[in-house]
PDB file of C-alpha atoms in Angstrom:
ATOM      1  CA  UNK V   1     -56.581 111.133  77.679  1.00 58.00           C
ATOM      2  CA  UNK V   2     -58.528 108.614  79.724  1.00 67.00           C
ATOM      3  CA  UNK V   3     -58.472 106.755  83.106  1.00 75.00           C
ATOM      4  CA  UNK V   4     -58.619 103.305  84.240  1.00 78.00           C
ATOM      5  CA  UNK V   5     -58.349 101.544  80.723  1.00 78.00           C
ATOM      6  CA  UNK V   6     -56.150  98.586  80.366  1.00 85.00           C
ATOM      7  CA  UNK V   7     -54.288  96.640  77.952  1.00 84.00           C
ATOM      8  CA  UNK V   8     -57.003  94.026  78.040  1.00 87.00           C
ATOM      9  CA  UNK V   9     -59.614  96.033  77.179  1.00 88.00           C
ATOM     10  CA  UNK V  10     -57.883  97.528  74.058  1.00 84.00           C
ATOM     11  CA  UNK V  11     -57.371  94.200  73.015  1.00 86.00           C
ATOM     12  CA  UNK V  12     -60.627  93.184  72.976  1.00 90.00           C
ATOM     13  CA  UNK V  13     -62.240  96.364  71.919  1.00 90.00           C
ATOM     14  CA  UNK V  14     -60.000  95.606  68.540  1.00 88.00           C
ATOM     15  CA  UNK V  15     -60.075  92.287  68.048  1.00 87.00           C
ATOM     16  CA  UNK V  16     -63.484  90.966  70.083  1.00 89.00           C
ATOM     17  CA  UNK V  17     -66.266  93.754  69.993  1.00 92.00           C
ATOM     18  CA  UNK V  18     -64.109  95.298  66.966  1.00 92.00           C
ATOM     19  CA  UNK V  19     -65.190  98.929  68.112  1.00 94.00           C
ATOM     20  CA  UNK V  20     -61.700 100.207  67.581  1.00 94.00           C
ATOM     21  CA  UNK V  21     -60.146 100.032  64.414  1.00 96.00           C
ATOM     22  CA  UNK V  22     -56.728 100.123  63.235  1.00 96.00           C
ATOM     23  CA  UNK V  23     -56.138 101.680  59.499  1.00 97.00           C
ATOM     24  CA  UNK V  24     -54.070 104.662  57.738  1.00 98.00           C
ATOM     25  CA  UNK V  25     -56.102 107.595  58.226  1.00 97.00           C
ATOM     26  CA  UNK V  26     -54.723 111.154  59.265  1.00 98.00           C
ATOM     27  CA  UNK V  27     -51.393 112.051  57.315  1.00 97.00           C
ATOM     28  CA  UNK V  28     -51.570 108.756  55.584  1.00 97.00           C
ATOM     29  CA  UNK V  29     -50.260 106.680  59.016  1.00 97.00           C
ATOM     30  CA  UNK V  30     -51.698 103.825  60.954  1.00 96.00           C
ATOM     31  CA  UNK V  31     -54.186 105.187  63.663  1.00 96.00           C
ATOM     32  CA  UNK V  32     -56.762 103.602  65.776  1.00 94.00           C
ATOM     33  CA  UNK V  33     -60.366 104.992  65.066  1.00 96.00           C
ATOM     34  CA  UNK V  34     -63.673 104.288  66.371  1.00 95.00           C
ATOM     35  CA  UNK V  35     -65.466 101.750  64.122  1.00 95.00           C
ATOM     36  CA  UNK V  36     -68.006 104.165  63.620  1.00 94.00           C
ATOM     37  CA  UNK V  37     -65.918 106.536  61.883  1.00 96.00           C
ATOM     38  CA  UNK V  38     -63.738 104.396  60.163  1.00 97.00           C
ATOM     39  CA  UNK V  39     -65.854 104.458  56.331  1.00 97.00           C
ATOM     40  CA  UNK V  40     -66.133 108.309  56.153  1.00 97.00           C
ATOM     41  CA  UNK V  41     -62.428 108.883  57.390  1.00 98.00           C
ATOM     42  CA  UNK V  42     -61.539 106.485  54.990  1.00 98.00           C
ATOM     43  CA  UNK V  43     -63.165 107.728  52.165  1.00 97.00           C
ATOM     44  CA  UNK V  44     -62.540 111.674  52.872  1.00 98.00           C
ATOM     45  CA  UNK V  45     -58.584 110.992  53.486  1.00 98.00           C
ATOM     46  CA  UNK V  46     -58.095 108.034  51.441  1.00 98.00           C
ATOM     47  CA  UNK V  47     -58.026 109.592  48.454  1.00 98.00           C
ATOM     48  CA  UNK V  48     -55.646 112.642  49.120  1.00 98.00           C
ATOM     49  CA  UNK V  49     -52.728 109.710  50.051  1.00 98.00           C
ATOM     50  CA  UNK V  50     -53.428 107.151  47.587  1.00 98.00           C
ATOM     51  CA  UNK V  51     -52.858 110.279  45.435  1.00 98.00           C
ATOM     52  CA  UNK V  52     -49.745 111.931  47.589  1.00 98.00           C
ATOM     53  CA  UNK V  53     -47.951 108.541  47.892  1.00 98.00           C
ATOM     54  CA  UNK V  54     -48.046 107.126  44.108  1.00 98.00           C
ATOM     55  CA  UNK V  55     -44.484 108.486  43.170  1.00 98.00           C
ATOM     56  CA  UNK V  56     -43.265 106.080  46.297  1.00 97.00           C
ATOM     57  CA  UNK V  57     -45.223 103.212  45.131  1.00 97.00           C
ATOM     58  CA  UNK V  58     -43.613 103.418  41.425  1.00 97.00           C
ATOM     59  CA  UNK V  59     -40.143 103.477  42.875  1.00 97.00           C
ATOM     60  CA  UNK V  60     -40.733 100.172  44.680  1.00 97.00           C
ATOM     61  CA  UNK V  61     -42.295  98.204  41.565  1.00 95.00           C
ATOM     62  CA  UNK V  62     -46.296  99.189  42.476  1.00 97.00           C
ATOM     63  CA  UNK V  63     -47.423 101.027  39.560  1.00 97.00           C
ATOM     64  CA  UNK V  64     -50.843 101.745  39.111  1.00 97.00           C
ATOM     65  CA  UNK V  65     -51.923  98.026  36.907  1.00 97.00           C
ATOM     66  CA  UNK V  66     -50.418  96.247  39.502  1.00 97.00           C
ATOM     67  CA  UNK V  67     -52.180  98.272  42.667  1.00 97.00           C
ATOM     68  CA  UNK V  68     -55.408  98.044  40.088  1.00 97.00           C
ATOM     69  CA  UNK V  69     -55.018  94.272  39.800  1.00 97.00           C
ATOM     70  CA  UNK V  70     -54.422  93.854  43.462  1.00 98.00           C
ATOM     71  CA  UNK V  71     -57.766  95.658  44.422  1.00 98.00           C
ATOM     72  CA  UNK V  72     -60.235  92.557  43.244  1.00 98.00           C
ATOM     73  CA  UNK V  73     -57.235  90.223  44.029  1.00 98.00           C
ATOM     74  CA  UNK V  74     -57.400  90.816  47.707  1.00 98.00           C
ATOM     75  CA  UNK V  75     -60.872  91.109  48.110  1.00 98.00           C
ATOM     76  CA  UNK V  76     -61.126  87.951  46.670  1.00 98.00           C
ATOM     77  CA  UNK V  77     -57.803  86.665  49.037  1.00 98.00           C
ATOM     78  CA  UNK V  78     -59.783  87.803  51.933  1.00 98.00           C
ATOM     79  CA  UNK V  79     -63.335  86.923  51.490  1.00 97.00           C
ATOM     80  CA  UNK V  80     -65.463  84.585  53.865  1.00 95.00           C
ATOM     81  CA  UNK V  81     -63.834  86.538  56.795  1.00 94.00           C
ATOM     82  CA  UNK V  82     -60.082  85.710  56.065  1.00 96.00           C
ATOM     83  CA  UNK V  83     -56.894  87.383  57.809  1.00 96.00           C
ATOM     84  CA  UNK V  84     -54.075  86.899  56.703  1.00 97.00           C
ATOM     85  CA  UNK V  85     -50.578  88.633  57.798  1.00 96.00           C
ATOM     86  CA  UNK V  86     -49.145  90.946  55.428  1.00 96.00           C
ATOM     87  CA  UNK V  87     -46.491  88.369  54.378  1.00 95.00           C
ATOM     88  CA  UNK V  88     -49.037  85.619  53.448  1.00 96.00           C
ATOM     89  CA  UNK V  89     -50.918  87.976  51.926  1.00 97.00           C
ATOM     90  CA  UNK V  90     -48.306  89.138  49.387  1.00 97.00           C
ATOM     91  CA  UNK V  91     -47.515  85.633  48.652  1.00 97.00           C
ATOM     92  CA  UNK V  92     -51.295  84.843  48.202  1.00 97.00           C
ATOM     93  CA  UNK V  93     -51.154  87.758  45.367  1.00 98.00           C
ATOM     94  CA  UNK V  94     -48.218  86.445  43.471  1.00 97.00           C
ATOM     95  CA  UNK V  95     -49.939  82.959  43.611  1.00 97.00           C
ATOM     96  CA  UNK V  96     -52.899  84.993  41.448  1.00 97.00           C
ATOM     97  CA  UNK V  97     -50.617  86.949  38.966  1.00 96.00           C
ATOM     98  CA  UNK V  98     -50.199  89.765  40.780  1.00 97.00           C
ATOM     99  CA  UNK V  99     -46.647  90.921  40.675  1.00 95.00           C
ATOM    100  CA  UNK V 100     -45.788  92.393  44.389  1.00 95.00           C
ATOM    101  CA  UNK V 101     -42.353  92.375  45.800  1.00 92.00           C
ATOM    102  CA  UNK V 102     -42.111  90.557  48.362  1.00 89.00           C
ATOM    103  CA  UNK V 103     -39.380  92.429  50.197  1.00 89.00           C
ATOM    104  CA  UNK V 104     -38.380  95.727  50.978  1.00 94.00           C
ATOM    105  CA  UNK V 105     -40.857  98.288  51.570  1.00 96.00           C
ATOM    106  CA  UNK V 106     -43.217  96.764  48.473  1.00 97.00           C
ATOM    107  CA  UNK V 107     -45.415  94.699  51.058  1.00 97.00           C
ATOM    108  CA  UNK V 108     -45.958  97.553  53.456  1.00 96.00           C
ATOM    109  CA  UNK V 109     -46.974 100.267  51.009  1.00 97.00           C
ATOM    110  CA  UNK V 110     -48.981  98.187  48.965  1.00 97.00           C
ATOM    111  CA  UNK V 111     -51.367  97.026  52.344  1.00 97.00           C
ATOM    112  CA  UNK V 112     -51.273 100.905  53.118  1.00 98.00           C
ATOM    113  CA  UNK V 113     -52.810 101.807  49.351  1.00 98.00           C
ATOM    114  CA  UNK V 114     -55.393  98.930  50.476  1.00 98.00           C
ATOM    115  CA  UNK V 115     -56.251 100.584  53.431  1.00 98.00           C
ATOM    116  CA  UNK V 116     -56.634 103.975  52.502  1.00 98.00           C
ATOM    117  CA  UNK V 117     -58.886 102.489  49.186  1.00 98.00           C
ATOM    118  CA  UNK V 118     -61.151 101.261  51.875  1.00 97.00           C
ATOM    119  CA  UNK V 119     -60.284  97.664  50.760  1.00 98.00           C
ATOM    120  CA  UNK V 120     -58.423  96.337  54.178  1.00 98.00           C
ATOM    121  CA  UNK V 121     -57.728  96.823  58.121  1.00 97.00           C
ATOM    122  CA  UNK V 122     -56.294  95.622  60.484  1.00 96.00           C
ATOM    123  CA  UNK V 123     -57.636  92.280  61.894  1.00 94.00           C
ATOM    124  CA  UNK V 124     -56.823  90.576  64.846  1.00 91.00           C
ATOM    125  CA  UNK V 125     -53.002  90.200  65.989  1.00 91.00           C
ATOM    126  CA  UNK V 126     -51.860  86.866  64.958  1.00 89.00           C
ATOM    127  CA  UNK V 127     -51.427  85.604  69.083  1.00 77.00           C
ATOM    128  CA  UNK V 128     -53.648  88.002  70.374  1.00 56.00           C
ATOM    129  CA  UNK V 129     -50.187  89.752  72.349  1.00 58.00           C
ATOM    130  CA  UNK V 130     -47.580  92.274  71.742  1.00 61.00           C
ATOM    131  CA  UNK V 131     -45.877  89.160  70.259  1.00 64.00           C
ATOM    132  CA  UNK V 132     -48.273  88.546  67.361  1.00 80.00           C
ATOM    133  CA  UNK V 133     -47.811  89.917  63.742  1.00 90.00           C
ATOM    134  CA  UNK V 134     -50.869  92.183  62.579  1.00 92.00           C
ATOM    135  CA  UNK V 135     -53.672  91.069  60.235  1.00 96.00           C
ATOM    136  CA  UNK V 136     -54.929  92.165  57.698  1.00 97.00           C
ATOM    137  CA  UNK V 137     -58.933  91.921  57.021  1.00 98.00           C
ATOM    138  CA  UNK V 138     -61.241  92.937  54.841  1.00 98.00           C
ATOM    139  CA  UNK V 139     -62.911  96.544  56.008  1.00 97.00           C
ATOM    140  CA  UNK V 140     -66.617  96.436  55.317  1.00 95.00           C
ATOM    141  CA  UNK V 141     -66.946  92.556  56.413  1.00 95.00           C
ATOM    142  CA  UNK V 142     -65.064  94.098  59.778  1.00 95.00           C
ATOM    143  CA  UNK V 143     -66.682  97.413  60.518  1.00 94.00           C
ATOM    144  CA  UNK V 144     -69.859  96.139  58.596  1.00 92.00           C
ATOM    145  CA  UNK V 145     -71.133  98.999  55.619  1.00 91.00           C
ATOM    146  CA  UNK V 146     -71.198 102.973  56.794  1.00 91.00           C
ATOM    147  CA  UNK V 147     -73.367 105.349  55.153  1.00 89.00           C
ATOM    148  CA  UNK V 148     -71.041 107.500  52.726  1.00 89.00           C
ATOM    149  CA  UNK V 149     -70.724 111.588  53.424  1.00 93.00           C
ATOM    150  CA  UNK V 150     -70.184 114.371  51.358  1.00 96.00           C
ATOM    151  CA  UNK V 151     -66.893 116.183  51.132  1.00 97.00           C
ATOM    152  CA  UNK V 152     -68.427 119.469  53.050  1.00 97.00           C
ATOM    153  CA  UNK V 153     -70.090 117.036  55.688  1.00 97.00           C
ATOM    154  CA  UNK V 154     -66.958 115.162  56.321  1.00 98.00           C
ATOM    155  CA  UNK V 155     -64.290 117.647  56.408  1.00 98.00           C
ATOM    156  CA  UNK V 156     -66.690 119.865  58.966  1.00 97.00           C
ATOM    157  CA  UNK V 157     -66.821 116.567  61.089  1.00 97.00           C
ATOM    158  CA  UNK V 158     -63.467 116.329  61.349  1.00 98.00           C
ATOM    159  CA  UNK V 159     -62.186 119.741  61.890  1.00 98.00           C
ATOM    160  CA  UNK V 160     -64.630 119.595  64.633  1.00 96.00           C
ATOM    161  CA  UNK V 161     -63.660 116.401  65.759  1.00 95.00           C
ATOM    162  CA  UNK V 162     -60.127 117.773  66.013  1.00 97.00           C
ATOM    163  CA  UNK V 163     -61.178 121.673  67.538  1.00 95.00           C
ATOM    164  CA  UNK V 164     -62.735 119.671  70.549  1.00 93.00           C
ATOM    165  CA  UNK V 165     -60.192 117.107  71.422  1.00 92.00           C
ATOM    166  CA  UNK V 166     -56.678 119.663  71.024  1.00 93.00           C
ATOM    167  CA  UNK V 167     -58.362 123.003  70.529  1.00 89.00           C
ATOM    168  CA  UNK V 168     -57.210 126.250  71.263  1.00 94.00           C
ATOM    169  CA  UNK V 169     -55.284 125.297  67.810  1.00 95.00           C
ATOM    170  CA  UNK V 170     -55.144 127.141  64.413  1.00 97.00           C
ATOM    171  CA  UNK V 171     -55.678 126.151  60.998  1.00 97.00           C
ATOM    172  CA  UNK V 172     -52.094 125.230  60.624  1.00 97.00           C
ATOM    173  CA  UNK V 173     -52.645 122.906  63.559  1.00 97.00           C
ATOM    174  CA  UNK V 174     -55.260 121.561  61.709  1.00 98.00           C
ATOM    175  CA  UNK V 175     -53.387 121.242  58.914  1.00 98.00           C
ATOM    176  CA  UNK V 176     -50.656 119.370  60.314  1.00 98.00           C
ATOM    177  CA  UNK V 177     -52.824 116.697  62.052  1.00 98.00           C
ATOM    178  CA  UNK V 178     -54.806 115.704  59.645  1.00 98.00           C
ATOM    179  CA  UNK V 179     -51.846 115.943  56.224  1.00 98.00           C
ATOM    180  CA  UNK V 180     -54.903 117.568  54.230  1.00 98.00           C
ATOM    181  CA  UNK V 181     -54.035 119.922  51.167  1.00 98.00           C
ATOM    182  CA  UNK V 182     -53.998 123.357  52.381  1.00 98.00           C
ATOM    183  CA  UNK V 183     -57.433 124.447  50.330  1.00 98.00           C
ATOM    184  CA  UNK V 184     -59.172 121.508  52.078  1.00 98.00           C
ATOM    185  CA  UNK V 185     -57.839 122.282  55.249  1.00 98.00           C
ATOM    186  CA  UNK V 186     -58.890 125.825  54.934  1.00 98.00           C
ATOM    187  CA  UNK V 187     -62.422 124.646  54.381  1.00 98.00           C
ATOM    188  CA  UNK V 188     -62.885 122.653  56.815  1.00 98.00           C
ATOM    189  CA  UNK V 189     -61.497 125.402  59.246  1.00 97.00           C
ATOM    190  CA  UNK V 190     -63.727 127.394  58.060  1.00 97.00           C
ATOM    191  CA  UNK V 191     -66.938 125.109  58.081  1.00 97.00           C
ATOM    192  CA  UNK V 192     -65.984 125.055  61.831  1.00 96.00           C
ATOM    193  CA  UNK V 193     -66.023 128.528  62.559  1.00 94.00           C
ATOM    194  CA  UNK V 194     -69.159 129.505  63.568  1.00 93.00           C
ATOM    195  CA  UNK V 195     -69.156 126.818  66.191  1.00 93.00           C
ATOM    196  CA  UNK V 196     -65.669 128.307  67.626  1.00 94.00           C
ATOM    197  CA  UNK V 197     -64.203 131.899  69.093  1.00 92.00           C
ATOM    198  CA  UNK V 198     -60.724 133.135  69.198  1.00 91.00           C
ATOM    199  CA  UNK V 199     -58.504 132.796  72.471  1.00 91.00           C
ATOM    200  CA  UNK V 200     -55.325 134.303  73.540  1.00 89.00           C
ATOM    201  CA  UNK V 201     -52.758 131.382  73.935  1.00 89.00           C
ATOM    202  CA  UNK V 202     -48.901 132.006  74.831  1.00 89.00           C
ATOM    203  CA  UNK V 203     -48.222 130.855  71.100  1.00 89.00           C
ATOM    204  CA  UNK V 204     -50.807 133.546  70.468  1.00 92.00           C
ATOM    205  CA  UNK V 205     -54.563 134.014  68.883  1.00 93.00           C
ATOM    206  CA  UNK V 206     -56.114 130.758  68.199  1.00 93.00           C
ATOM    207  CA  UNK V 207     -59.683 129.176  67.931  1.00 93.00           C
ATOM    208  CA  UNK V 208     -61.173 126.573  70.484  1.00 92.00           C
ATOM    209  CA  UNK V 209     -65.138 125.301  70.813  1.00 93.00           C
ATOM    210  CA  UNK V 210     -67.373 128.410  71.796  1.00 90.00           C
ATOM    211  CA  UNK V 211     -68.543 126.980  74.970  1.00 83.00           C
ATOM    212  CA  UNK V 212     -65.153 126.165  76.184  1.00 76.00           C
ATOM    213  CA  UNK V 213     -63.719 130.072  74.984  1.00 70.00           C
ATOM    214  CA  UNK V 214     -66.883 131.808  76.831  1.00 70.00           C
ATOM    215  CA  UNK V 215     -65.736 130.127  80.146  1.00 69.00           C
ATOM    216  CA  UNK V 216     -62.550 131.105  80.155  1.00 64.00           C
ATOM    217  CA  UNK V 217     -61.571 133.967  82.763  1.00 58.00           C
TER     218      UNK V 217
END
């Protein structure tokens, strides 16, 4: 969906000027984000997978004292601008009484619940190349602090975020992409609506951004 970029220049937008930013975001997987979006996707989505993925965390040994006793754990792990790869930071965590497996899918879920609490994101890869392991940094000392949104004011960004960059779509679409609940995904589809018309697509009726419907043939 762009021209001319480079691996260089993702590099260094993520690990140098730090405008991108890797995290678990839409449907509770890793995406890259702009910076500046990264604290209200965060906090809107965040909570729906913390919630949806608890019953996977219990069945690997994270129940919800341990992920509570993790939280100030790895803030503290990670202060003064630390990274740390997800292996070192597991052990770091068992060094302070924190009881995280450190095998199996333990590590990996636990730095996900991290991420979507707003706690963690990706930091620089360890050798800077396809070769290195990922990072693991704390969010707000990466991204720097983000003014916090409402639920309405959020979930109408995004829905409009997502109508402009894959519309025509429907509200299933929507749905799908983002891994919202079906009542939240209804209401952001239908904070959107008045900025969007109804086209005729060969999977039939769905909604795209006003301007771009009215210049259709």
């Amino acid at each position: 969906r762009t021209a001319g970029l480079v691996v260089g220049d993702l590099r260094r937008a993520v690990a140098e000027e730090r405008s991108i930013v890797r995290t678990w975001a839409m449907r509770g997987t890793l995406h890259a984000l702009p910076a500046s979006d990264t604290g209200w996707v965060v906090d809107l989505l965040g909570p729906v997978f913390v919630r949806r993925f608890r019953r996977r965390r219990l069945e690997l040994g994270l129940d919800d004292a341990v992920c509570e006793r993790a939280e100030p754990a790895i803030r503290d792990i990670l202060s003064g601008g630390t990274c740390l790869t997800r292996a070192r930071l597991v052990e770091e965590l068992n060094k302070a009484d924190v009881p995280v497996p450190d095998s199996g899918q333990a590590p990996a879920h636990l730095a996900a619940y991290a991420a979507l609490r707003g706690i963690v994101c990706r930091g620089p890869d360890t050798s800077g190349d396809d070769s290195g392991e990922p990072t693991y940094v704390l969010m707000r000392d990466w991204v720097g602090p983000w003014e916090p949104r409402d639920t309405r004011s959020a979930l109408l960004k995004l829905a409009r975020r997502y109508l402009w960059a894959h519309g025509p779509a429907t509200l299933k679409d929507f749905a799908v992409w983002s891994g919202l609940p079906a009542a939240m995904a209804r209401r952001g589809w239908d904070l959107v609506a008045a900025e969007a018309a109804e086209v005729l697509t060969s999977r039939g009726p769905a909604w795209a951004p006003r301007e771009f419907a009215e210049a259709l043939p």
